[in-house]
PDB file of C-alpha atoms in Angstrom:
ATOM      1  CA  UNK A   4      79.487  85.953  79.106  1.00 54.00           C
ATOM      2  CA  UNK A   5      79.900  89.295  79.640  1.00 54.00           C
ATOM      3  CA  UNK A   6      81.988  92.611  77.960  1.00 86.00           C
ATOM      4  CA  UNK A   7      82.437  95.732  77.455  1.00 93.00           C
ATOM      5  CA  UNK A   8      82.905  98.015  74.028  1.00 95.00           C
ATOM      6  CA  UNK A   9      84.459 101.249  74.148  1.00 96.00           C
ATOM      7  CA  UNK A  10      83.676 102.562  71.323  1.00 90.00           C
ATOM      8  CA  UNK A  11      86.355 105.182  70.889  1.00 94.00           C
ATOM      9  CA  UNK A  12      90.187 104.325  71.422  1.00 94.00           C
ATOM     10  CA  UNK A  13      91.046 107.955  71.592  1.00 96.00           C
ATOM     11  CA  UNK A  14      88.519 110.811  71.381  1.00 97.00           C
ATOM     12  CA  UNK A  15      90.372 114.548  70.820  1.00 97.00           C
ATOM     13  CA  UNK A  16      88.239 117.551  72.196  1.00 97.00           C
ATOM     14  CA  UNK A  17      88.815 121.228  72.685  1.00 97.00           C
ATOM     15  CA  UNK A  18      89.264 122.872  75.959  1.00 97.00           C
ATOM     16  CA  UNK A  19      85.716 123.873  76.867  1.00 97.00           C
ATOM     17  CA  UNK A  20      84.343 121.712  74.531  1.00 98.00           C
ATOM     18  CA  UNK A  21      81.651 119.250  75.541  1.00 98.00           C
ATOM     19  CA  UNK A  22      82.661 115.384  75.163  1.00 98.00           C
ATOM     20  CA  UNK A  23      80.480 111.865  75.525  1.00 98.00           C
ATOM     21  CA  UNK A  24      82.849 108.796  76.000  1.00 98.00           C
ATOM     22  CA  UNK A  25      80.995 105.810  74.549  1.00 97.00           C
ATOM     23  CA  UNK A  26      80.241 102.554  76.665  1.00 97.00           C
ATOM     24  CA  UNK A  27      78.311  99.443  75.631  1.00 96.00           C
ATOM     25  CA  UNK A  28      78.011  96.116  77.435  1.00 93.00           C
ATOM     26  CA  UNK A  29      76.662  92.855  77.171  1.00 89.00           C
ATOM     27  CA  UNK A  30      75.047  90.749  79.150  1.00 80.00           C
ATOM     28  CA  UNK A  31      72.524  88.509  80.112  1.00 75.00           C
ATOM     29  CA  UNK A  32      72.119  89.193  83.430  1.00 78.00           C
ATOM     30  CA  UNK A  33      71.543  92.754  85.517  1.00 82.00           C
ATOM     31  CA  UNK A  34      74.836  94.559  86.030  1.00 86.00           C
ATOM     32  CA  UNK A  35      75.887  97.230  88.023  1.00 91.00           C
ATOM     33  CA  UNK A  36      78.082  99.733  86.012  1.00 93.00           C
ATOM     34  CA  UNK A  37      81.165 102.061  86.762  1.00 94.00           C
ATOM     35  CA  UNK A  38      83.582 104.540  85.026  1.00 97.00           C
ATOM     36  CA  UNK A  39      86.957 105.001  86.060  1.00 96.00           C
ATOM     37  CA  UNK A  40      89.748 107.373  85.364  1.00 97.00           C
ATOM     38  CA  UNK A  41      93.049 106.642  85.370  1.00 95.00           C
ATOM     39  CA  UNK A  42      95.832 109.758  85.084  1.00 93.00           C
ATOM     40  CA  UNK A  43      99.319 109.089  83.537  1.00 89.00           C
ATOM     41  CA  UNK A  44     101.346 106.799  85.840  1.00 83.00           C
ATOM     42  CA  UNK A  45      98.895 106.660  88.641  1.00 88.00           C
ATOM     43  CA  UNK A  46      96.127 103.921  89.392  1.00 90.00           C
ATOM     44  CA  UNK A  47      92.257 104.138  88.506  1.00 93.00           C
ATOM     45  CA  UNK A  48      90.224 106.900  90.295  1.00 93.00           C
ATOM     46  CA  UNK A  49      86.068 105.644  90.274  1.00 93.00           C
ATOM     47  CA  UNK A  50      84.435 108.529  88.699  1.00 95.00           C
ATOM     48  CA  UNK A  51      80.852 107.512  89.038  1.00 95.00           C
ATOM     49  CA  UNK A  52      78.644 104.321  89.124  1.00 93.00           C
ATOM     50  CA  UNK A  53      75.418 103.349  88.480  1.00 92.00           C
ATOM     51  CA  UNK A  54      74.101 100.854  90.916  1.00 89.00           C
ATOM     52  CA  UNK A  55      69.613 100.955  90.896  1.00 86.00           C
ATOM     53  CA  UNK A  56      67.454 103.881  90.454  1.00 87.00           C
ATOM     54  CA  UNK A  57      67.995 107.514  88.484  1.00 89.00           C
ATOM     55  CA  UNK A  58      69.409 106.311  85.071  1.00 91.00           C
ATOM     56  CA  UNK A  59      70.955 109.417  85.405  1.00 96.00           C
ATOM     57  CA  UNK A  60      74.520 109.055  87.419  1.00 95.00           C
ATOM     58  CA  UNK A  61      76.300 112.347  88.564  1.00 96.00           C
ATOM     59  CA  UNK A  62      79.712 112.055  89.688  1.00 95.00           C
ATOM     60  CA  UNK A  63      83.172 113.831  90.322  1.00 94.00           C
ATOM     61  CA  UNK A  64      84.809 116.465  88.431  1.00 93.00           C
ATOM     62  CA  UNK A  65      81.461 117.151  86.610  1.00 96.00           C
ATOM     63  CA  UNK A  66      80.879 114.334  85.261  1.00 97.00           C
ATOM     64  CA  UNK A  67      77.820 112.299  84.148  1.00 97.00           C
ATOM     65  CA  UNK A  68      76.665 109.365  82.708  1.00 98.00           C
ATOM     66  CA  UNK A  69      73.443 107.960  81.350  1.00 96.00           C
ATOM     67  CA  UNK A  70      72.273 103.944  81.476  1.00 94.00           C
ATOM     68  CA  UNK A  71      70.417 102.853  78.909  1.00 93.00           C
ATOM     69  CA  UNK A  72      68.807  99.481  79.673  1.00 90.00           C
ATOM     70  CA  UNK A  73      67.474  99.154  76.091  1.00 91.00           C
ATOM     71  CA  UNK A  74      70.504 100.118  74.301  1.00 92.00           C
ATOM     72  CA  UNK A  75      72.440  98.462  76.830  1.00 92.00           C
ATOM     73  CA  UNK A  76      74.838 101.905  77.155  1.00 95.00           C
ATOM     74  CA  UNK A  77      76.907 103.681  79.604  1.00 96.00           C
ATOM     75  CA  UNK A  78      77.797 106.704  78.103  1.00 97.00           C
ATOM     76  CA  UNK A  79      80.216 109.164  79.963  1.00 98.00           C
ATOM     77  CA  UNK A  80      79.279 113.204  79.131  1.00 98.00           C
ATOM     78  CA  UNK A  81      80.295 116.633  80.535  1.00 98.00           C
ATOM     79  CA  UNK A  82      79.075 119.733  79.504  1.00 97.00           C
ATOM     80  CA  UNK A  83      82.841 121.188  79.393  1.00 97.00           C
ATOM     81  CA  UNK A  84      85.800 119.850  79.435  1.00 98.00           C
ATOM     82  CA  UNK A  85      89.344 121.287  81.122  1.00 97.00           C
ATOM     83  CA  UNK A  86      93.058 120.167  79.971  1.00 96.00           C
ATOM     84  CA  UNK A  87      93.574 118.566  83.305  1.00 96.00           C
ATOM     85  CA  UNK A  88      90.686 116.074  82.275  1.00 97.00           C
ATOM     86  CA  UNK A  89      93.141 114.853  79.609  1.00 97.00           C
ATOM     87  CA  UNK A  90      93.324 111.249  80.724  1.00 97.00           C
ATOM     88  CA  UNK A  91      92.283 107.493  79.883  1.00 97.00           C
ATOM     89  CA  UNK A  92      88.738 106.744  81.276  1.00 98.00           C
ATOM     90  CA  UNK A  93      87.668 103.606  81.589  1.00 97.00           C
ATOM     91  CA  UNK A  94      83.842 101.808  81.566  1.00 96.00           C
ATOM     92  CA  UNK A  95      83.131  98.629  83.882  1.00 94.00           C
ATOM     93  CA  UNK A  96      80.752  96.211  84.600  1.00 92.00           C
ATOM     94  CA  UNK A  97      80.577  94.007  87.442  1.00 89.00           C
ATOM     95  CA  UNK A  98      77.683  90.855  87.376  1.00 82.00           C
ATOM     96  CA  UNK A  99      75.244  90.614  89.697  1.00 76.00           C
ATOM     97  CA  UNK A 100      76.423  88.072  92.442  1.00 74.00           C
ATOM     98  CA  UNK A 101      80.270  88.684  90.947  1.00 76.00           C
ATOM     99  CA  UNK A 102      83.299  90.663  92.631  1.00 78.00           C
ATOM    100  CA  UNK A 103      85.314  90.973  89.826  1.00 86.00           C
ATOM    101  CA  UNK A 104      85.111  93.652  87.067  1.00 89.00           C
ATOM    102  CA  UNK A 105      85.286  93.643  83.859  1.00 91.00           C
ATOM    103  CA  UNK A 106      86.667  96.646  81.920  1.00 94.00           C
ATOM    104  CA  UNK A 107      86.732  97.874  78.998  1.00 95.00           C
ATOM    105  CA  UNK A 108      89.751  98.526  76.565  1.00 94.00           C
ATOM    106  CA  UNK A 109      89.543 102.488  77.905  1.00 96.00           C
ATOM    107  CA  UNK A 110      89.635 105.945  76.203  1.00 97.00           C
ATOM    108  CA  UNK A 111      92.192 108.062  76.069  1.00 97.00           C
ATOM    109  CA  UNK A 112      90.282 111.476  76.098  1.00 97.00           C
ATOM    110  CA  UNK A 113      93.350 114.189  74.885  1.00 97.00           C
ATOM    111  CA  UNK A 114      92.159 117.564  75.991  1.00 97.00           C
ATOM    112  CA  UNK A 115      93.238 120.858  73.432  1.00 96.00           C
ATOM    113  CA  UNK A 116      94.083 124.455  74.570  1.00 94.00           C
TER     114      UNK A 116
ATOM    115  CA  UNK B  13      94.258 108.325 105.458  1.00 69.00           C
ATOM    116  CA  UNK B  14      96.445 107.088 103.741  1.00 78.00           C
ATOM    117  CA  UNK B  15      95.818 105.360  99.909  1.00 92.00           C
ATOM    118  CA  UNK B  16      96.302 101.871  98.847  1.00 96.00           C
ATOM    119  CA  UNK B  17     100.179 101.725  98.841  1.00 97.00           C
ATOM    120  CA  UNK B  18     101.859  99.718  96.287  1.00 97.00           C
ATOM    121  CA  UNK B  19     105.495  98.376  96.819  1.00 97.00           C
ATOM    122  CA  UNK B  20     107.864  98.793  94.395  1.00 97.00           C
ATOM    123  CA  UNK B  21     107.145 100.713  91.626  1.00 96.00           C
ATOM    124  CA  UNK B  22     109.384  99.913  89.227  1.00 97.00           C
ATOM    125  CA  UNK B  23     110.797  96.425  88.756  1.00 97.00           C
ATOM    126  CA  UNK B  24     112.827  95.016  86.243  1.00 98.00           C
ATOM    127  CA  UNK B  25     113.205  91.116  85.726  1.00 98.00           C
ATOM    128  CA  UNK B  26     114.594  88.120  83.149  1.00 98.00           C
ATOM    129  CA  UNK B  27     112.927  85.304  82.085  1.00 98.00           C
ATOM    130  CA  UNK B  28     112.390  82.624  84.206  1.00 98.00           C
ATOM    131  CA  UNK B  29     113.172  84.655  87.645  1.00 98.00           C
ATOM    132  CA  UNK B  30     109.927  85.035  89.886  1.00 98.00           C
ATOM    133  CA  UNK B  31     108.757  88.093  91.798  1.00 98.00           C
ATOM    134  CA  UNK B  32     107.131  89.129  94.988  1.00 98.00           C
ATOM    135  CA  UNK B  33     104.799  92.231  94.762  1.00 98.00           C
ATOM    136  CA  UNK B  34     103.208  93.726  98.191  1.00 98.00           C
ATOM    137  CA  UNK B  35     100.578  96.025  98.262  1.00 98.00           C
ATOM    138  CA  UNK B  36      99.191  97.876 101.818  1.00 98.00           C
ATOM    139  CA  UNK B  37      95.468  98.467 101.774  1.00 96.00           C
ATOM    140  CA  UNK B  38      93.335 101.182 102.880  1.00 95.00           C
ATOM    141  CA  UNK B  39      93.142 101.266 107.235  1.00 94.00           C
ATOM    142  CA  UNK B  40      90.312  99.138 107.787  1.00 92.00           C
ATOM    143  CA  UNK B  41      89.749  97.627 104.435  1.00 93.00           C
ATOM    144  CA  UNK B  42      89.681  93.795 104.398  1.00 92.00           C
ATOM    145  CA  UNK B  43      89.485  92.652 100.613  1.00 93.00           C
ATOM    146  CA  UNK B  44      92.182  93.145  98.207  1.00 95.00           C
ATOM    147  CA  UNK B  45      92.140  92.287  94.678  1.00 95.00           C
ATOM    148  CA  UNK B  46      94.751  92.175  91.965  1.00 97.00           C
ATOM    149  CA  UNK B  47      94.556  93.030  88.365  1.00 96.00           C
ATOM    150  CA  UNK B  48      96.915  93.123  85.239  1.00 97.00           C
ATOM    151  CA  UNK B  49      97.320  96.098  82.336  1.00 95.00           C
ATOM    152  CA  UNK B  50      98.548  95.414  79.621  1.00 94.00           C
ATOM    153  CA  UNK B  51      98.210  97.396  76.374  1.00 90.00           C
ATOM    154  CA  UNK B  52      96.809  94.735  74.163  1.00 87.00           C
ATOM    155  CA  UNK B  53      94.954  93.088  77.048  1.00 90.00           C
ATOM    156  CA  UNK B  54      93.760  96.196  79.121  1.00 91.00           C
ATOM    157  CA  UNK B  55      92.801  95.123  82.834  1.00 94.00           C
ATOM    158  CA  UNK B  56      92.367  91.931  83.459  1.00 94.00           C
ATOM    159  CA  UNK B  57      91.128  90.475  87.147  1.00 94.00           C
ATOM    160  CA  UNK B  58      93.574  88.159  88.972  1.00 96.00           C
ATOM    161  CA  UNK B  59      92.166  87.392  92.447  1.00 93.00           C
ATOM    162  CA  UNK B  60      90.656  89.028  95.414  1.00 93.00           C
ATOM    163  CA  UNK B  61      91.480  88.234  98.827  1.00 94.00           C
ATOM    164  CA  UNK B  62      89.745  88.577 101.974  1.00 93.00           C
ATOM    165  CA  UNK B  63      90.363  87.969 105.230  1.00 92.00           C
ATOM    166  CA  UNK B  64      93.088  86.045 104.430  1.00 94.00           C
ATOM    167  CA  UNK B  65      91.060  84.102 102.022  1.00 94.00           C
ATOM    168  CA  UNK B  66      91.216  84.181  98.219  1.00 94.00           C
ATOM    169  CA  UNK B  67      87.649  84.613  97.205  1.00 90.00           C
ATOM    170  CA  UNK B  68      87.633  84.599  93.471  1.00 89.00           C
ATOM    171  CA  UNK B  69      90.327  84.142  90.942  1.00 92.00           C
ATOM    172  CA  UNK B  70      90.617  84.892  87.365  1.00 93.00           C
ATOM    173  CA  UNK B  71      91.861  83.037  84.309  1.00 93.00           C
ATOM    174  CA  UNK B  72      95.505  83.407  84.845  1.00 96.00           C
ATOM    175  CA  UNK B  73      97.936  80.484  84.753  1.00 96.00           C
ATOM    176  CA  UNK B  74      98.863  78.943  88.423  1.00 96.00           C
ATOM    177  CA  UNK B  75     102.682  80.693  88.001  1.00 97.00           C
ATOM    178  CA  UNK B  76     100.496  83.689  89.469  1.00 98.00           C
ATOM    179  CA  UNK B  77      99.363  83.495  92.994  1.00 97.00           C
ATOM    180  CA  UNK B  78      98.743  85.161  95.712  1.00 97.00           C
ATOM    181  CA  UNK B  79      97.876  86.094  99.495  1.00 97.00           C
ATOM    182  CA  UNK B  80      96.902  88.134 102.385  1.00 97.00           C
ATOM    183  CA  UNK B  81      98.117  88.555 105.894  1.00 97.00           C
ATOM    184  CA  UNK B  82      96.150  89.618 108.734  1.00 95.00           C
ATOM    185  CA  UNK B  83      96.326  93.195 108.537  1.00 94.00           C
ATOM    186  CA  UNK B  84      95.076  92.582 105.042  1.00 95.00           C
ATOM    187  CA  UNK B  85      97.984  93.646 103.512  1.00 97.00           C
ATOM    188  CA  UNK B  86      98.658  91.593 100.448  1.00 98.00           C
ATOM    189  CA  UNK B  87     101.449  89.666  98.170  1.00 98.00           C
ATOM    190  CA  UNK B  88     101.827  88.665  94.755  1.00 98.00           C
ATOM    191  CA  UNK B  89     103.831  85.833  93.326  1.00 98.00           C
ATOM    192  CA  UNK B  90     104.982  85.354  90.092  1.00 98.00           C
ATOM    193  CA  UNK B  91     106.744  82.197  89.005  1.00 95.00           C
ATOM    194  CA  UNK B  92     108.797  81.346  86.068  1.00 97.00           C
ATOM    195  CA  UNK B  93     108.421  85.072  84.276  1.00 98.00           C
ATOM    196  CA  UNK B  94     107.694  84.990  80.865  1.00 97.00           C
ATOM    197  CA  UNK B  95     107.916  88.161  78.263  1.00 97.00           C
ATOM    198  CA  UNK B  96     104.137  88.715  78.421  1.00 96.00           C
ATOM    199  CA  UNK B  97     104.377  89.169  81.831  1.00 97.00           C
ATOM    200  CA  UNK B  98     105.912  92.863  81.444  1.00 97.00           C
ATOM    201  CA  UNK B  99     102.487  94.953  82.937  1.00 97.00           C
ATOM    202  CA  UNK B 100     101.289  97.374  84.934  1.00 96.00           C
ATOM    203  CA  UNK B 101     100.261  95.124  88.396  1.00 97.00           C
ATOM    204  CA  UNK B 102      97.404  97.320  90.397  1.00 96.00           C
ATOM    205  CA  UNK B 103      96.270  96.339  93.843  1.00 96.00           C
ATOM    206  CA  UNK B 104      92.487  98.144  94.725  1.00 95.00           C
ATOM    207  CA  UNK B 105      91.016  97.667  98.354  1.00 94.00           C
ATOM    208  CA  UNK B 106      87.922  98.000  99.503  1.00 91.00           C
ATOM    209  CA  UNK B 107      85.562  97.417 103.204  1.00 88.00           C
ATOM    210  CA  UNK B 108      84.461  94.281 101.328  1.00 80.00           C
ATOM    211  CA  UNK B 109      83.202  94.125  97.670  1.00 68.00           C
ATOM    212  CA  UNK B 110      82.486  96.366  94.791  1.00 69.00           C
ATOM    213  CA  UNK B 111      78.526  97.599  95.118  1.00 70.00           C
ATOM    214  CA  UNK B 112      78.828  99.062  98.121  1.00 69.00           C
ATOM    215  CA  UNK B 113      82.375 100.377  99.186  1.00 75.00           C
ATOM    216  CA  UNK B 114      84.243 101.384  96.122  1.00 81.00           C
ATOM    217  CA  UNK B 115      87.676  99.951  94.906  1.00 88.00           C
ATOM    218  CA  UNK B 116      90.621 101.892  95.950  1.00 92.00           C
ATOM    219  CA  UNK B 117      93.295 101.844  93.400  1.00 94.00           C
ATOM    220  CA  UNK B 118      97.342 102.001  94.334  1.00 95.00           C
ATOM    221  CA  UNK B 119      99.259 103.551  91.457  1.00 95.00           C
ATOM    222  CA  UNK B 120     100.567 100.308  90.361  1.00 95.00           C
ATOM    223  CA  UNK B 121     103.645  98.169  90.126  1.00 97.00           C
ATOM    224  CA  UNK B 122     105.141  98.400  86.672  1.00 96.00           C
ATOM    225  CA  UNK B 123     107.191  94.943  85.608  1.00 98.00           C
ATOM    226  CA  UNK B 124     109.405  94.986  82.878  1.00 98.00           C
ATOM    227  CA  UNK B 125     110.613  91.282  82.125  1.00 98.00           C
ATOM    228  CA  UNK B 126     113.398  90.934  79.698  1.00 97.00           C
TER     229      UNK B 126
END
């Protein structure tokens, strides 16, 4: 079996401020990994994935993330963090030789002025 | 182009009625899937169609089921509605599969079942 652990139900930052989202998995099989975003009454937005290669994963709106095989860890970073960020982010896996995804329970990451 | 288009957005049902959701995919995209939010059970996968075919299913109960036409656009069916039904219902398309083309995500049907 498979999940995911956010780590975090709600993580409060300053504007500016620099922010990691926290992501752990299981599994004991290889697993492709995603974040998503998902803005107040909209649908989810794929930020960034990590698929093979670079452990390091750039993707939209600054963001990055890091996979850690050995710590089996996804976290979500940026350097500095805007109040229009201020939104629930979510971590997936998806199984090798699966087409469903598995999410975890999200983040809701509340940006400050 | 336009987004994965989800149809309606608000709905508001009583126990035991069922309910018809409809979701448009992405020009050219062939495989739909369906998934449930819920705050105490976050997203959860329900199926995926494609080409017409459902191609993997989740562990929901049979009252949920769906399909696809073939312009890929897609229904879902729920029977019987029960309270824990009430969720946020998101359709995401894609050319086919996760790994290479990404899900798409419509903004959701929200069903409130009282």
């Amino acid at each position: 079996a498979q999940s995911v652990t956010q780590l975090d139900s709600q993580v409060p930052v300053f504007e500016e401020a620099p922010v990691e989202l926290r992501c752990n998995y299981s599994s004991s099989v290889s697993v492709y990994l995603f974040w998503y975003v998902q803005y107040p009454n909209q649908g989810l937005q794929l930020l960034l994935k990590y698929l093979s290669g670079s452990t390091l994963v750039k993707g939209i709106n600054g963001f990055e993330a890091e996979f850690n095989k050995s710590q089996t860890s996804f976290h979500l970073r940026k350097p500095s963090v805007h109040i229009s960020d201020t939104a629930e982010y979510f971590c997936a896996v998806l199984k090798q030789g699966r087409r469903a995804l598995t999410f975890g329970s999200g983040t809701r990451l509340q940006v400050q002025p | 182009k336009a987004g994965v288009t989800q149809t309606p957005r608000y709905l508001i049902k009583t126990r035991g009625q069922q309910v018809t959701l409809s979701c448009s995919p992405i020009s050219g995209h062939r495989s739909v899937s369906w998934y449930q939010q819920t705050p105490g059970q976050g997203l959860q996968f329900l199926f995926e169609y494609f080409s017409e075919t459902q191609r993997n299913k989740g562990n929901f109960p049979g009252r949920f089921s769906g399909r696809q036409f073939s312009n890929s656009r897609s229904e879902m069916n729920v029977s019987t509605l029960e309270l824990g039904d009430s969720a946020l219902y998101l359709c995401a398309s894609s050319l086919d599969g996760i790994i290479d083309s990404p899900l798409h995500f419509g903004n959701g049907t929200r069903l409130t079942v009282t």
